[in-house]
Amino acid sequence: MTCHKRYKIQKKVREHHRKLRKEAKKQGHKKPRKDPGVPNSAPFKEALLREAELRKQRLEELKQQQKLDRQKEQEKKRKLETNPGVKPPNVEPMKEEFGHCKTKNKAIVGKQNSKKLYCQELKKVIEASDVVLEVLDARDPLGCRCPQVEEAIVQHGQKKLVLVLNKSDLVPKENLESWLNYLKKELPTVVFKASTNLRDKGKITKYVKVKKKAAPFKSKICFGKEGLWKLLGGFQETFGKAIQVGVIGFPNVGKSSIINSLKQERICNVGVSMGLTRSMQVVPLDKHITIIDSPCFILSPLNSSTALALRSPASIEVIKPMDAASAILSQADTRQVVLKYTVPDYKNSLEFFTVLAQRRGLHQKGGSPNVEGAAKLLWSEWTGALLGYYCHPPTFWNPSPHFNESIMADMKYGFDLEELEKNNAHSIKAIRGPLLANSILFQSSGLTNGIIEEKDIHEELPKQKKRKQEEGENDEEDVDSYQEIVDKEVDEKSSDMSPTEETWEVQPGESTAGEQSARSFVLDKMIQEDDAYDFSTDYV
């Protein structure tokens, strides 16, 4: 810069400092106020002071222990750095005991190995359980049901399956009642609303309490806990011995939150990200009932793109946010989405994300709207516990193919269904759900297929035939060839799909789950192999 400009800046800085010194002289030096302490007239003064001193000592001991642990770790690292050839000794995994809770910790290496371990842990939970609680998201109950897992429970025999409608406060009461009437025809169903604001197990309370603003979605009140307790307690009395209850479901339906609500302590890890629970965790509720937490279901890639976006146990950074959010947006009611997000009417998903980014202040360098950030925002709201949306149950009730009248009667045997119905009615009356005008109507894609066997994980996507590319070959011929391959493979897999999905009526202009998955597969394959291909929005 020029000397004129530099001297001018220095002069302004001196004047500013002089002004600050002048104001400080006017105010004078204020002595800090001393803590008056506990007055002599206060009752139990000695006890209060002793308690404060004990808490202070506990905190000091805890800090010293943490400091020693850090020093030991640093010494181990230094030894390894100085002697790189020496291998560290095999240290046995420590068993963490929080009260009566025993956690099995297993190292999971790689995505493929984690999926295999998920299947193994899920099988262990089903085999060890006398009663299995399948947790469903009340916003899309049918989309949270996995026919493959339900069929595996039926094949084991002598096991009871109970449905738990969690997140019941996010749907209108009329819709919740209609879903309850639909599901209880097949299996015992419990209306539940888990508590998400619980104290941690073994946490030391500090002497000085600092008030923090709680998150708007965290609630201390739990509904449906008494009904579920009475249902399990009544079955345990009929069973005649101690029972084990397994909790299963897709990611982010609230399996660990239900266990924490029943225990009234934060024993199991909960969070916004999907797939936090990676191994089975045994939590004794009382002398006769033990509950087992399990990892989430492994999703089959043959599902629709909407089901993959809502039920996939992967983080937002792994899956393409634009594809997932566009699939969710295509199944939602356009008018209600416009009213909810206060945006003008849009023609396609890209226009919606552009306007949403401008409304929420999401900008990139240069001032351009951050479309990908807006897609992540929409996706996190729909998979989390913030947004209230709902879907209508099917008009006609059709039982699942792996259920018949005798199996359904056997599943209901031993439970007090009259008491359960009273408790559900009380829970629905107590829950303060959103208004119908503030919720978004969503079109469910039906049952969601999962993977049970470890051998099927390698064959999630069918092996594709190698294309013979020749010079001058048109892109349209490539799309036709891929479409023929996918159609052939979808026909082969259609025998494995559950017949309940065929009972859904397909409206004109809509596509089935198989067609959507086939299209999404073609698009992903073509994008990987030929980035220059121009996909029109109509084809998508």
Coordinates of C-alpha atoms in Angstrom, one line a residue:
M1 CA 0.0 0.0 0.0
T2 CA 1.1 3.6 -0.3
C3 CA 2.7 5.5 2.5
H4 CA -0.2 7.9 2.7
K5 CA -2.6 5.1 3.3
R6 CA -0.4 3.3 5.9
Y7 CA 0.2 6.5 7.9
K8 CA -3.5 7.3 7.9
I9 CA -4.3 3.8 9.3
Q10 CA -1.7 4.2 12.0
K11 CA -3.2 7.6 13.0
K12 CA -6.7 6.1 13.2
V13 CA -5.5 3.3 15.4
R14 CA -3.7 5.7 17.8
E15 CA -6.9 7.8 18.1
H16 CA -9.0 4.8 18.8
H17 CA -6.6 3.6 21.6
R18 CA -6.6 7.1 23.1
K19 CA -10.4 7.1 23.1
L20 CA -10.5 3.7 24.9
R21 CA -8.1 4.9 27.5
K22 CA -10.1 8.0 28.1
E23 CA -13.4 6.0 28.6
A24 CA -11.6 3.6 30.9
K25 CA -10.5 6.5 33.2
K26 CA -14.0 7.8 33.4
Q27 CA -15.4 4.4 34.5
G28 CA -12.7 3.8 37.1
H29 CA -11.5 0.4 38.3
K30 CA -14.2 -1.8 39.8
K31 CA -13.1 -4.4 42.4
P32 CA -14.4 -7.9 41.7
R33 CA -17.2 -8.9 44.0
K34 CA -16.3 -11.7 46.4
D35 CA -18.4 -14.7 46.9
P36 CA -20.1 -14.2 50.3
G37 CA -20.3 -18.0 50.8
V38 CA -22.9 -19.8 52.9
P39 CA -24.2 -17.5 55.7
N40 CA -23.9 -18.6 59.3
S41 CA -27.6 -18.5 59.8
A42 CA -28.3 -21.1 57.0
P43 CA -29.4 -24.5 58.4
F44 CA -27.0 -27.5 57.8
K45 CA -24.2 -25.2 56.8
E46 CA -21.5 -27.7 57.8
A47 CA -23.2 -30.5 55.8
L48 CA -23.4 -28.3 52.7
L49 CA -19.7 -27.3 52.9
R50 CA -18.7 -30.9 53.5
E51 CA -20.7 -32.1 50.5
A52 CA -19.2 -29.3 48.3
E53 CA -15.7 -30.3 49.4
L54 CA -16.3 -34.0 48.7
R55 CA -17.5 -33.2 45.2
K56 CA -14.5 -31.0 44.6
Q57 CA -12.2 -33.8 45.7
R58 CA -14.0 -36.3 43.3
L59 CA -13.5 -34.0 40.4
E60 CA -9.8 -33.5 41.2
E61 CA -9.3 -37.3 41.5
L62 CA -11.0 -37.8 38.2
K63 CA -8.8 -35.2 36.5
Q64 CA -5.7 -36.8 38.0
Q65 CA -6.7 -40.2 36.7
Q66 CA -7.4 -38.9 33.2
K67 CA -4.0 -37.2 33.3
L68 CA -2.2 -40.4 34.3
D69 CA -4.0 -42.4 31.6
R70 CA -2.9 -39.8 29.0
Q71 CA 0.7 -40.1 30.2
K72 CA 0.6 -43.9 29.9
E73 CA -0.7 -43.7 26.4
Q74 CA 2.0 -41.2 25.4
E75 CA 4.7 -43.5 26.9
K76 CA 3.4 -46.4 24.9
K77 CA 3.5 -44.4 21.7
R78 CA 7.0 -43.2 22.4
K79 CA 8.2 -46.8 23.0
L80 CA 6.6 -47.9 19.7
E81 CA 8.2 -45.0 17.9
T82 CA 11.7 -45.7 19.3
N83 CA 11.4 -49.5 18.7
P84 CA 9.4 -49.9 15.5
G85 CA 10.2 -53.6 15.2
V86 CA 8.6 -54.5 18.5
K87 CA 5.0 -55.5 18.2
P88 CA 2.6 -54.3 20.9
P89 CA 1.4 -57.1 23.2
N90 CA -2.1 -58.6 22.6
V91 CA -4.3 -56.7 25.0
E92 CA -7.6 -58.4 25.9
P93 CA -10.7 -56.3 25.3
M94 CA -11.9 -54.6 28.4
K95 CA -15.5 -55.4 29.5
E96 CA -17.4 -52.3 30.4
E97 CA -19.9 -52.8 33.1
F98 CA -22.5 -50.2 33.7
G99 CA -24.6 -51.6 36.4
H100 CA -25.9 -54.9 35.1
C101 CA -25.3 -54.0 31.4
K102 CA -22.8 -56.1 29.5
T103 CA -21.6 -54.9 26.1
K104 CA -20.0 -57.1 23.5
N105 CA -17.5 -55.0 21.6
K106 CA -16.3 -56.3 18.2
A107 CA -13.9 -54.6 15.8
I108 CA -15.5 -54.0 12.4
V109 CA -13.2 -53.6 9.5
G110 CA -14.5 -52.6 6.1
K111 CA -18.0 -52.1 4.8
Q112 CA -18.3 -55.6 3.5
N113 CA -17.2 -57.2 6.8
S114 CA -19.5 -54.9 8.8
K115 CA -22.5 -56.0 6.8
K116 CA -21.7 -59.7 7.4
L117 CA -21.3 -59.0 11.1
Y118 CA -24.6 -57.2 11.1
C119 CA -26.3 -60.3 9.7
Q120 CA -24.5 -62.6 12.2
E121 CA -25.5 -60.4 15.2
L122 CA -29.1 -60.2 14.0
K123 CA -29.3 -64.0 13.8
K124 CA -28.0 -64.2 17.3
V125 CA -30.6 -61.8 18.6
I126 CA -33.4 -63.7 16.9
E127 CA -32.2 -67.1 18.2
A128 CA -31.7 -65.8 21.8
S129 CA -35.1 -64.0 22.0
D130 CA -38.4 -65.3 23.2
V131 CA -40.3 -62.2 22.1
V132 CA -39.1 -60.0 19.2
L133 CA -40.1 -56.3 19.0
E134 CA -40.0 -55.0 15.4
V135 CA -39.7 -51.2 15.7
L136 CA -41.6 -49.3 13.0
D137 CA -41.5 -45.6 12.2
A138 CA -45.1 -44.3 12.5
R139 CA -44.6 -42.0 9.5
D140 CA -44.1 -45.1 7.2
P141 CA -44.9 -48.3 9.1
L142 CA -45.3 -50.5 6.1
G143 CA -41.9 -49.3 4.7
C144 CA -40.2 -50.3 8.0
R145 CA -41.4 -53.9 7.8
C146 CA -38.9 -56.5 6.4
P147 CA -40.7 -59.7 5.1
Q148 CA -37.4 -61.7 5.0
V149 CA -36.7 -61.1 8.8
E150 CA -40.4 -61.8 9.7
E151 CA -40.3 -65.0 7.8
A152 CA -37.1 -66.0 9.5
I153 CA -38.8 -65.4 12.9
V154 CA -41.8 -67.5 11.9
Q155 CA -39.5 -70.4 10.7
H156 CA -37.7 -70.4 14.1
G157 CA -41.0 -71.3 15.8
Q158 CA -42.1 -70.7 19.4
K159 CA -41.2 -67.0 19.1
K160 CA -43.6 -64.1 19.4
L161 CA -43.4 -61.0 17.1
V162 CA -44.7 -57.7 18.3
L163 CA -44.9 -54.4 16.3
V164 CA -43.9 -51.1 18.1
L165 CA -45.1 -47.9 16.4
N166 CA -42.4 -45.5 17.5
K167 CA -42.3 -41.7 16.7
S168 CA -46.0 -41.6 17.1
D169 CA -45.9 -37.8 17.9
L170 CA -44.8 -37.0 14.3
V171 CA -48.1 -38.1 12.6
P172 CA -51.7 -36.9 13.0
K173 CA -53.8 -38.8 15.5
E174 CA -56.3 -39.9 12.8
N175 CA -53.6 -41.4 10.7
L176 CA -52.1 -43.1 13.8
E177 CA -55.4 -44.7 14.7
S178 CA -55.9 -45.9 11.1
W179 CA -52.5 -47.6 11.1
L180 CA -53.1 -49.2 14.5
N181 CA -56.3 -50.7 13.2
Y182 CA -54.6 -52.0 10.1
L183 CA -51.6 -53.5 11.9
K184 CA -53.3 -55.1 14.9
K185 CA -55.3 -57.4 12.6
E186 CA -52.0 -59.2 11.9
L187 CA -49.8 -58.8 15.0
P188 CA -50.0 -57.2 18.5
T189 CA -49.1 -53.5 18.0
V190 CA -47.9 -51.0 20.6
V191 CA -48.1 -47.3 20.2
F192 CA -44.9 -45.8 21.6
K193 CA -43.1 -42.4 21.8
A194 CA -39.6 -42.7 23.1
S195 CA -37.8 -40.2 25.3
T196 CA -34.6 -38.8 23.8
N197 CA -33.4 -36.6 26.7
L198 CA -32.1 -39.0 29.4
R199 CA -29.1 -38.8 31.7
D200 CA -26.0 -40.8 31.0
K201 CA -25.2 -43.9 33.1
G202 CA -22.4 -43.3 35.6
K203 CA -22.1 -39.6 34.9
I204 CA -20.8 -37.5 37.8
T205 CA -22.9 -34.5 38.6
K206 CA -21.0 -31.3 38.8
Y207 CA -21.4 -28.9 41.8
V208 CA -22.0 -25.9 39.6
K209 CA -24.9 -26.5 37.3
V210 CA -25.0 -24.6 34.0
K211 CA -28.3 -24.2 32.3
K212 CA -28.2 -25.1 28.6
K213 CA -31.0 -24.7 26.1
A214 CA -32.3 -28.1 25.2
A215 CA -32.7 -29.0 21.5
P216 CA -36.3 -28.5 20.3
F217 CA -36.7 -32.2 19.2
K218 CA -35.5 -33.6 22.6
S219 CA -38.4 -34.6 24.9
K220 CA -38.4 -36.0 28.4
I221 CA -41.9 -37.4 28.2
C222 CA -42.3 -41.0 27.1
F223 CA -45.7 -42.5 26.0
G224 CA -46.5 -46.2 25.7
K225 CA -44.0 -47.4 28.2
E226 CA -46.6 -48.7 30.7
G227 CA -48.5 -50.5 27.9
L228 CA -45.3 -52.3 26.7
W229 CA -44.3 -53.1 30.3
K230 CA -47.7 -54.7 31.0
L231 CA -47.6 -56.6 27.7
L232 CA -44.2 -58.1 28.4
G233 CA -45.0 -58.7 32.1
G234 CA -48.2 -60.5 31.3
F235 CA -46.5 -62.7 28.7
Q236 CA -43.7 -63.5 31.2
E237 CA -46.3 -64.7 33.8
T238 CA -48.0 -66.9 31.1
F239 CA -44.6 -68.2 29.9
G240 CA -43.7 -69.2 33.5
K241 CA -40.0 -68.3 33.4
A242 CA -37.6 -65.4 32.6
I243 CA -37.8 -64.1 29.0
Q244 CA -35.5 -62.4 26.6
V245 CA -36.8 -59.6 24.4
G246 CA -35.0 -58.7 21.1
V247 CA -35.4 -55.3 19.5
I248 CA -34.9 -55.2 15.7
G249 CA -35.6 -52.8 12.9
F250 CA -34.2 -50.6 10.2
P251 CA -31.8 -47.8 11.0
N252 CA -33.1 -44.6 12.7
V253 CA -36.4 -46.1 13.8
G254 CA -35.5 -45.7 17.5
K255 CA -34.5 -49.2 18.7
S256 CA -31.9 -47.9 21.2
S257 CA -34.2 -45.0 22.3
I258 CA -37.0 -47.5 23.2
I259 CA -34.5 -49.5 25.4
N260 CA -33.3 -46.3 27.1
S261 CA -36.9 -45.2 27.7
L262 CA -37.8 -48.6 29.3
K263 CA -34.6 -48.5 31.5
Q264 CA -35.0 -44.7 32.1
E265 CA -31.2 -44.3 31.5
R266 CA -29.1 -43.7 28.5
I267 CA -27.4 -47.1 28.4
C268 CA -27.5 -47.6 24.6
N269 CA -25.8 -45.1 22.2
V270 CA -28.3 -43.0 20.3
G271 CA -27.7 -40.4 17.6
V272 CA -28.8 -38.8 14.3
S273 CA -26.3 -40.8 12.2
M274 CA -27.5 -44.2 11.0
G275 CA -26.1 -47.6 12.1
L276 CA -24.6 -46.5 15.5
T277 CA -25.4 -49.9 17.1
R278 CA -23.0 -52.5 15.6
S279 CA -23.3 -55.4 17.9
M280 CA -25.9 -57.0 20.2
Q281 CA -26.1 -55.5 23.7
V282 CA -27.9 -57.2 26.6
V283 CA -29.7 -54.9 29.1
P284 CA -31.6 -56.5 32.1
L285 CA -34.8 -54.6 32.8
D286 CA -35.7 -56.5 35.9
K287 CA -35.3 -60.0 37.4
H288 CA -37.5 -61.7 34.8
I289 CA -37.2 -59.6 31.6
T290 CA -33.9 -59.0 29.7
I291 CA -33.9 -56.9 26.6
I292 CA -31.4 -57.2 23.7
D293 CA -30.4 -54.4 21.3
S294 CA -29.4 -55.4 17.8
P295 CA -27.8 -53.8 14.7
C296 CA -30.0 -52.6 11.9
F297 CA -31.3 -54.6 9.0
I298 CA -29.1 -54.9 5.8
L299 CA -31.0 -53.3 3.0
S300 CA -31.4 -55.1 -0.4
P301 CA -30.4 -53.0 -3.4
L302 CA -33.4 -54.3 -5.3
N303 CA -35.6 -51.9 -3.3
S304 CA -37.0 -48.6 -4.8
S305 CA -34.8 -45.5 -4.7
T306 CA -37.0 -43.9 -2.1
A307 CA -36.6 -46.9 0.3
L308 CA -32.9 -46.9 -0.3
A309 CA -32.7 -43.2 0.6
L310 CA -34.8 -43.5 3.8
R311 CA -33.6 -46.9 5.1
S312 CA -30.0 -47.1 4.1
P313 CA -27.6 -47.4 7.1
A314 CA -25.0 -45.1 5.5
S315 CA -24.0 -41.6 6.4
I316 CA -24.9 -38.6 4.3
E317 CA -21.3 -38.3 3.1
V318 CA -21.4 -41.8 1.5
I319 CA -24.6 -41.7 -0.5
K320 CA -25.2 -39.1 -3.2
P321 CA -27.4 -36.5 -1.5
M322 CA -29.0 -35.2 -4.7
D323 CA -30.2 -38.6 -5.8
A324 CA -31.6 -39.6 -2.3
A325 CA -33.3 -36.2 -1.7
S326 CA -34.8 -36.2 -5.2
A327 CA -36.2 -39.7 -4.7
I328 CA -37.8 -38.6 -1.4
L329 CA -39.2 -35.4 -2.9
S330 CA -40.8 -37.4 -5.8
Q331 CA -43.0 -39.4 -3.3
A332 CA -44.2 -36.3 -1.3
D333 CA -47.2 -34.1 -2.0
T334 CA -45.9 -31.1 -3.9
R335 CA -48.5 -28.6 -2.5
Q336 CA -47.8 -29.5 1.1
V337 CA -44.0 -29.4 0.5
V338 CA -44.4 -25.9 -0.9
L339 CA -46.4 -24.8 2.2
K340 CA -44.0 -26.5 4.7
Y341 CA -40.8 -25.0 3.3
T342 CA -42.4 -21.7 2.2
V343 CA -41.0 -21.9 -1.4
P344 CA -42.7 -21.1 -4.7
D345 CA -44.1 -23.9 -6.9
Y346 CA -41.3 -25.8 -8.6
K347 CA -41.0 -27.9 -11.7
N348 CA -38.3 -30.3 -10.7
S349 CA -36.1 -31.2 -7.8
L350 CA -33.1 -29.1 -8.9
E351 CA -35.3 -26.0 -8.9
F352 CA -36.6 -26.8 -5.4
F353 CA -33.1 -27.3 -4.0
T354 CA -31.9 -24.0 -5.6
V355 CA -34.8 -22.0 -4.0
L356 CA -34.4 -23.8 -0.7
A357 CA -30.7 -23.0 -0.6
Q358 CA -31.5 -19.3 -1.2
R359 CA -34.2 -19.3 1.5
R360 CA -32.0 -21.0 4.1
G361 CA -28.9 -18.9 3.3
L362 CA -26.8 -21.8 1.9
H363 CA -24.3 -20.3 -0.5
Q364 CA -21.0 -21.4 -2.1
K365 CA -18.0 -19.2 -2.9
G366 CA -19.1 -16.5 -5.4
G367 CA -22.7 -16.4 -4.1
S368 CA -24.1 -19.3 -6.0
P369 CA -26.7 -21.4 -4.1
N370 CA -25.4 -24.6 -2.4
V371 CA -27.8 -27.1 -4.0
E372 CA -26.0 -30.2 -2.5
G373 CA -26.2 -28.6 1.0
A374 CA -30.0 -28.1 0.5
A375 CA -30.4 -31.7 -0.5
K376 CA -28.5 -32.9 2.6
L377 CA -30.7 -30.6 4.7
L378 CA -33.9 -32.2 3.3
W379 CA -32.5 -35.7 3.6
S380 CA -31.5 -35.2 7.3
E381 CA -34.9 -33.8 8.1
W382 CA -36.8 -36.7 6.5
T383 CA -34.6 -39.5 8.1
G384 CA -34.3 -37.8 11.5
A385 CA -37.0 -37.0 14.1
L386 CA -37.8 -33.5 13.1
L387 CA -40.2 -33.5 10.2
G388 CA -43.8 -34.7 10.4
Y389 CA -45.0 -36.6 7.4
Y390 CA -47.5 -39.5 7.1
C391 CA -48.8 -42.0 4.6
H392 CA -52.2 -43.7 4.3
P393 CA -52.5 -47.5 5.0
P394 CA -53.7 -49.7 2.1
T395 CA -57.4 -49.6 1.5
F396 CA -57.7 -53.4 1.6
W397 CA -56.0 -55.5 4.3
N398 CA -54.0 -58.4 2.9
P399 CA -51.9 -60.6 5.3
S400 CA -48.3 -61.2 4.6
P401 CA -47.5 -64.4 2.6
H402 CA -45.5 -65.9 5.5
F403 CA -48.5 -65.4 7.9
N404 CA -51.7 -67.4 8.0
E405 CA -54.6 -67.6 10.4
S406 CA -52.9 -70.2 12.7
I407 CA -49.6 -68.3 12.8
M408 CA -51.3 -65.0 13.6
A409 CA -53.4 -66.6 16.3
D410 CA -50.2 -68.2 17.8
M411 CA -48.4 -64.8 17.7
K412 CA -51.3 -63.3 19.7
Y413 CA -51.5 -66.1 22.2
G414 CA -50.2 -65.3 25.7
F415 CA -50.8 -61.5 25.4
D416 CA -53.5 -59.5 27.1
L417 CA -54.9 -57.8 24.0
E418 CA -57.8 -56.1 25.8
E419 CA -55.4 -54.4 28.2
L420 CA -53.1 -53.5 25.3
E421 CA -56.0 -51.8 23.4
K422 CA -56.8 -49.7 26.5
N423 CA -53.2 -48.6 26.9
N424 CA -52.9 -47.8 23.2
A425 CA -56.1 -45.6 23.4
H426 CA -54.7 -43.8 26.4
S427 CA -51.4 -43.2 24.7
I428 CA -53.0 -41.8 21.5
K429 CA -55.1 -39.5 23.7
A430 CA -52.1 -38.3 25.6
I431 CA -49.8 -37.8 22.6
R432 CA -49.8 -34.3 21.2
G433 CA -49.4 -34.9 17.5
P434 CA -49.1 -32.4 14.7
L435 CA -52.0 -31.0 12.9
L436 CA -53.0 -32.5 9.6
A437 CA -52.4 -29.2 7.8
N438 CA -48.7 -29.0 9.1
S439 CA -47.9 -32.6 7.9
I440 CA -46.7 -33.7 4.5
L441 CA -48.5 -36.6 2.7
F442 CA -46.1 -39.2 1.6
Q443 CA -46.6 -42.1 -0.8
S444 CA -45.1 -45.3 0.7
S445 CA -43.2 -47.7 -1.5
G446 CA -44.5 -50.8 0.4
L447 CA -42.5 -53.5 2.2
T448 CA -38.7 -53.1 2.3
N449 CA -36.6 -56.1 1.4
G450 CA -33.6 -57.0 3.5
I451 CA -30.7 -59.5 3.5
I452 CA -30.5 -62.3 6.1
E453 CA -27.8 -64.6 4.7
E454 CA -24.1 -63.5 4.6
K455 CA -23.6 -65.3 1.3
D456 CA -26.1 -62.9 -0.4
I457 CA -24.1 -59.8 0.5
H458 CA -21.5 -60.4 -2.2
E459 CA -24.3 -60.9 -4.7
E460 CA -26.3 -57.7 -3.8
L461 CA -26.0 -56.5 -7.3
P462 CA -26.2 -59.1 -10.1
K463 CA -23.1 -59.7 -12.2
Q464 CA -23.4 -57.6 -15.3
K465 CA -22.3 -58.9 -18.7
K466 CA -19.5 -57.0 -20.3
R467 CA -20.5 -54.8 -23.2
K468 CA -18.6 -55.0 -26.4
Q469 CA -18.0 -51.4 -27.3
E470 CA -17.3 -50.5 -30.9
E471 CA -16.4 -47.2 -32.4
G472 CA -19.4 -45.3 -33.6
E473 CA -21.8 -47.1 -31.3
N474 CA -24.8 -44.9 -30.3
D475 CA -25.6 -44.1 -26.7
E476 CA -29.3 -45.2 -27.3
E477 CA -28.1 -48.7 -28.1
D478 CA -26.1 -48.8 -24.8
V479 CA -29.2 -47.8 -22.8
D480 CA -31.3 -50.5 -24.6
S481 CA -28.8 -53.2 -23.9
Y482 CA -28.5 -52.3 -20.3
Q483 CA -32.3 -52.1 -20.0
E484 CA -32.6 -55.7 -21.5
I485 CA -30.0 -57.0 -18.9
V486 CA -31.8 -55.3 -16.0
D487 CA -35.2 -56.5 -17.1
K488 CA -34.0 -60.1 -17.4
E489 CA -32.4 -59.9 -13.9
V490 CA -35.5 -58.3 -12.4
D491 CA -37.6 -61.1 -13.8
E492 CA -35.3 -63.7 -12.3
K493 CA -35.4 -61.9 -8.9
S494 CA -39.2 -61.4 -9.0
S495 CA -39.8 -64.9 -7.8
D496 CA -37.9 -64.1 -4.6
M497 CA -39.9 -60.9 -4.0
S498 CA -42.8 -61.0 -1.5
P499 CA -46.3 -61.3 -3.1
T500 CA -47.6 -58.6 -0.8
E501 CA -45.9 -56.0 -3.0
E502 CA -47.9 -57.2 -6.0
T503 CA -51.2 -56.4 -4.2
W504 CA -50.4 -52.7 -4.2
E505 CA -52.3 -50.9 -6.9
V506 CA -50.1 -48.9 -9.4
Q507 CA -51.7 -45.6 -10.4
P508 CA -51.2 -44.4 -14.0
G509 CA -48.0 -42.5 -14.3
E510 CA -46.3 -44.2 -11.4
S511 CA -43.7 -46.9 -11.4
T512 CA -43.2 -50.0 -9.2
A513 CA -40.3 -50.7 -6.9
G514 CA -38.7 -53.0 -9.4
E515 CA -38.9 -50.5 -12.3
Q516 CA -37.5 -47.7 -10.1
S517 CA -34.6 -49.9 -9.0
A518 CA -33.9 -50.9 -12.6
R519 CA -33.9 -47.3 -13.8
S520 CA -31.7 -46.2 -10.9
F521 CA -29.3 -49.1 -11.6
V522 CA -29.1 -48.2 -15.4
L523 CA -28.5 -44.5 -14.6
D524 CA -25.7 -45.3 -12.0
K525 CA -24.0 -47.7 -14.4
M526 CA -24.1 -45.3 -17.4
I527 CA -22.9 -42.4 -15.3
Q528 CA -19.9 -44.4 -14.1
E529 CA -18.9 -45.5 -17.6
D530 CA -19.9 -42.5 -19.8
D531 CA -20.0 -39.2 -18.0
A532 CA -20.7 -37.4 -21.3
Y533 CA -24.1 -39.0 -21.7
D534 CA -26.9 -36.4 -21.4
F535 CA -29.7 -37.9 -19.3
S536 CA -33.0 -35.9 -19.7
T537 CA -35.1 -35.2 -16.7
D538 CA -38.1 -36.9 -18.3
Y539 CA -36.2 -40.2 -18.4
V540 CA -35.1 -39.8 -14.8

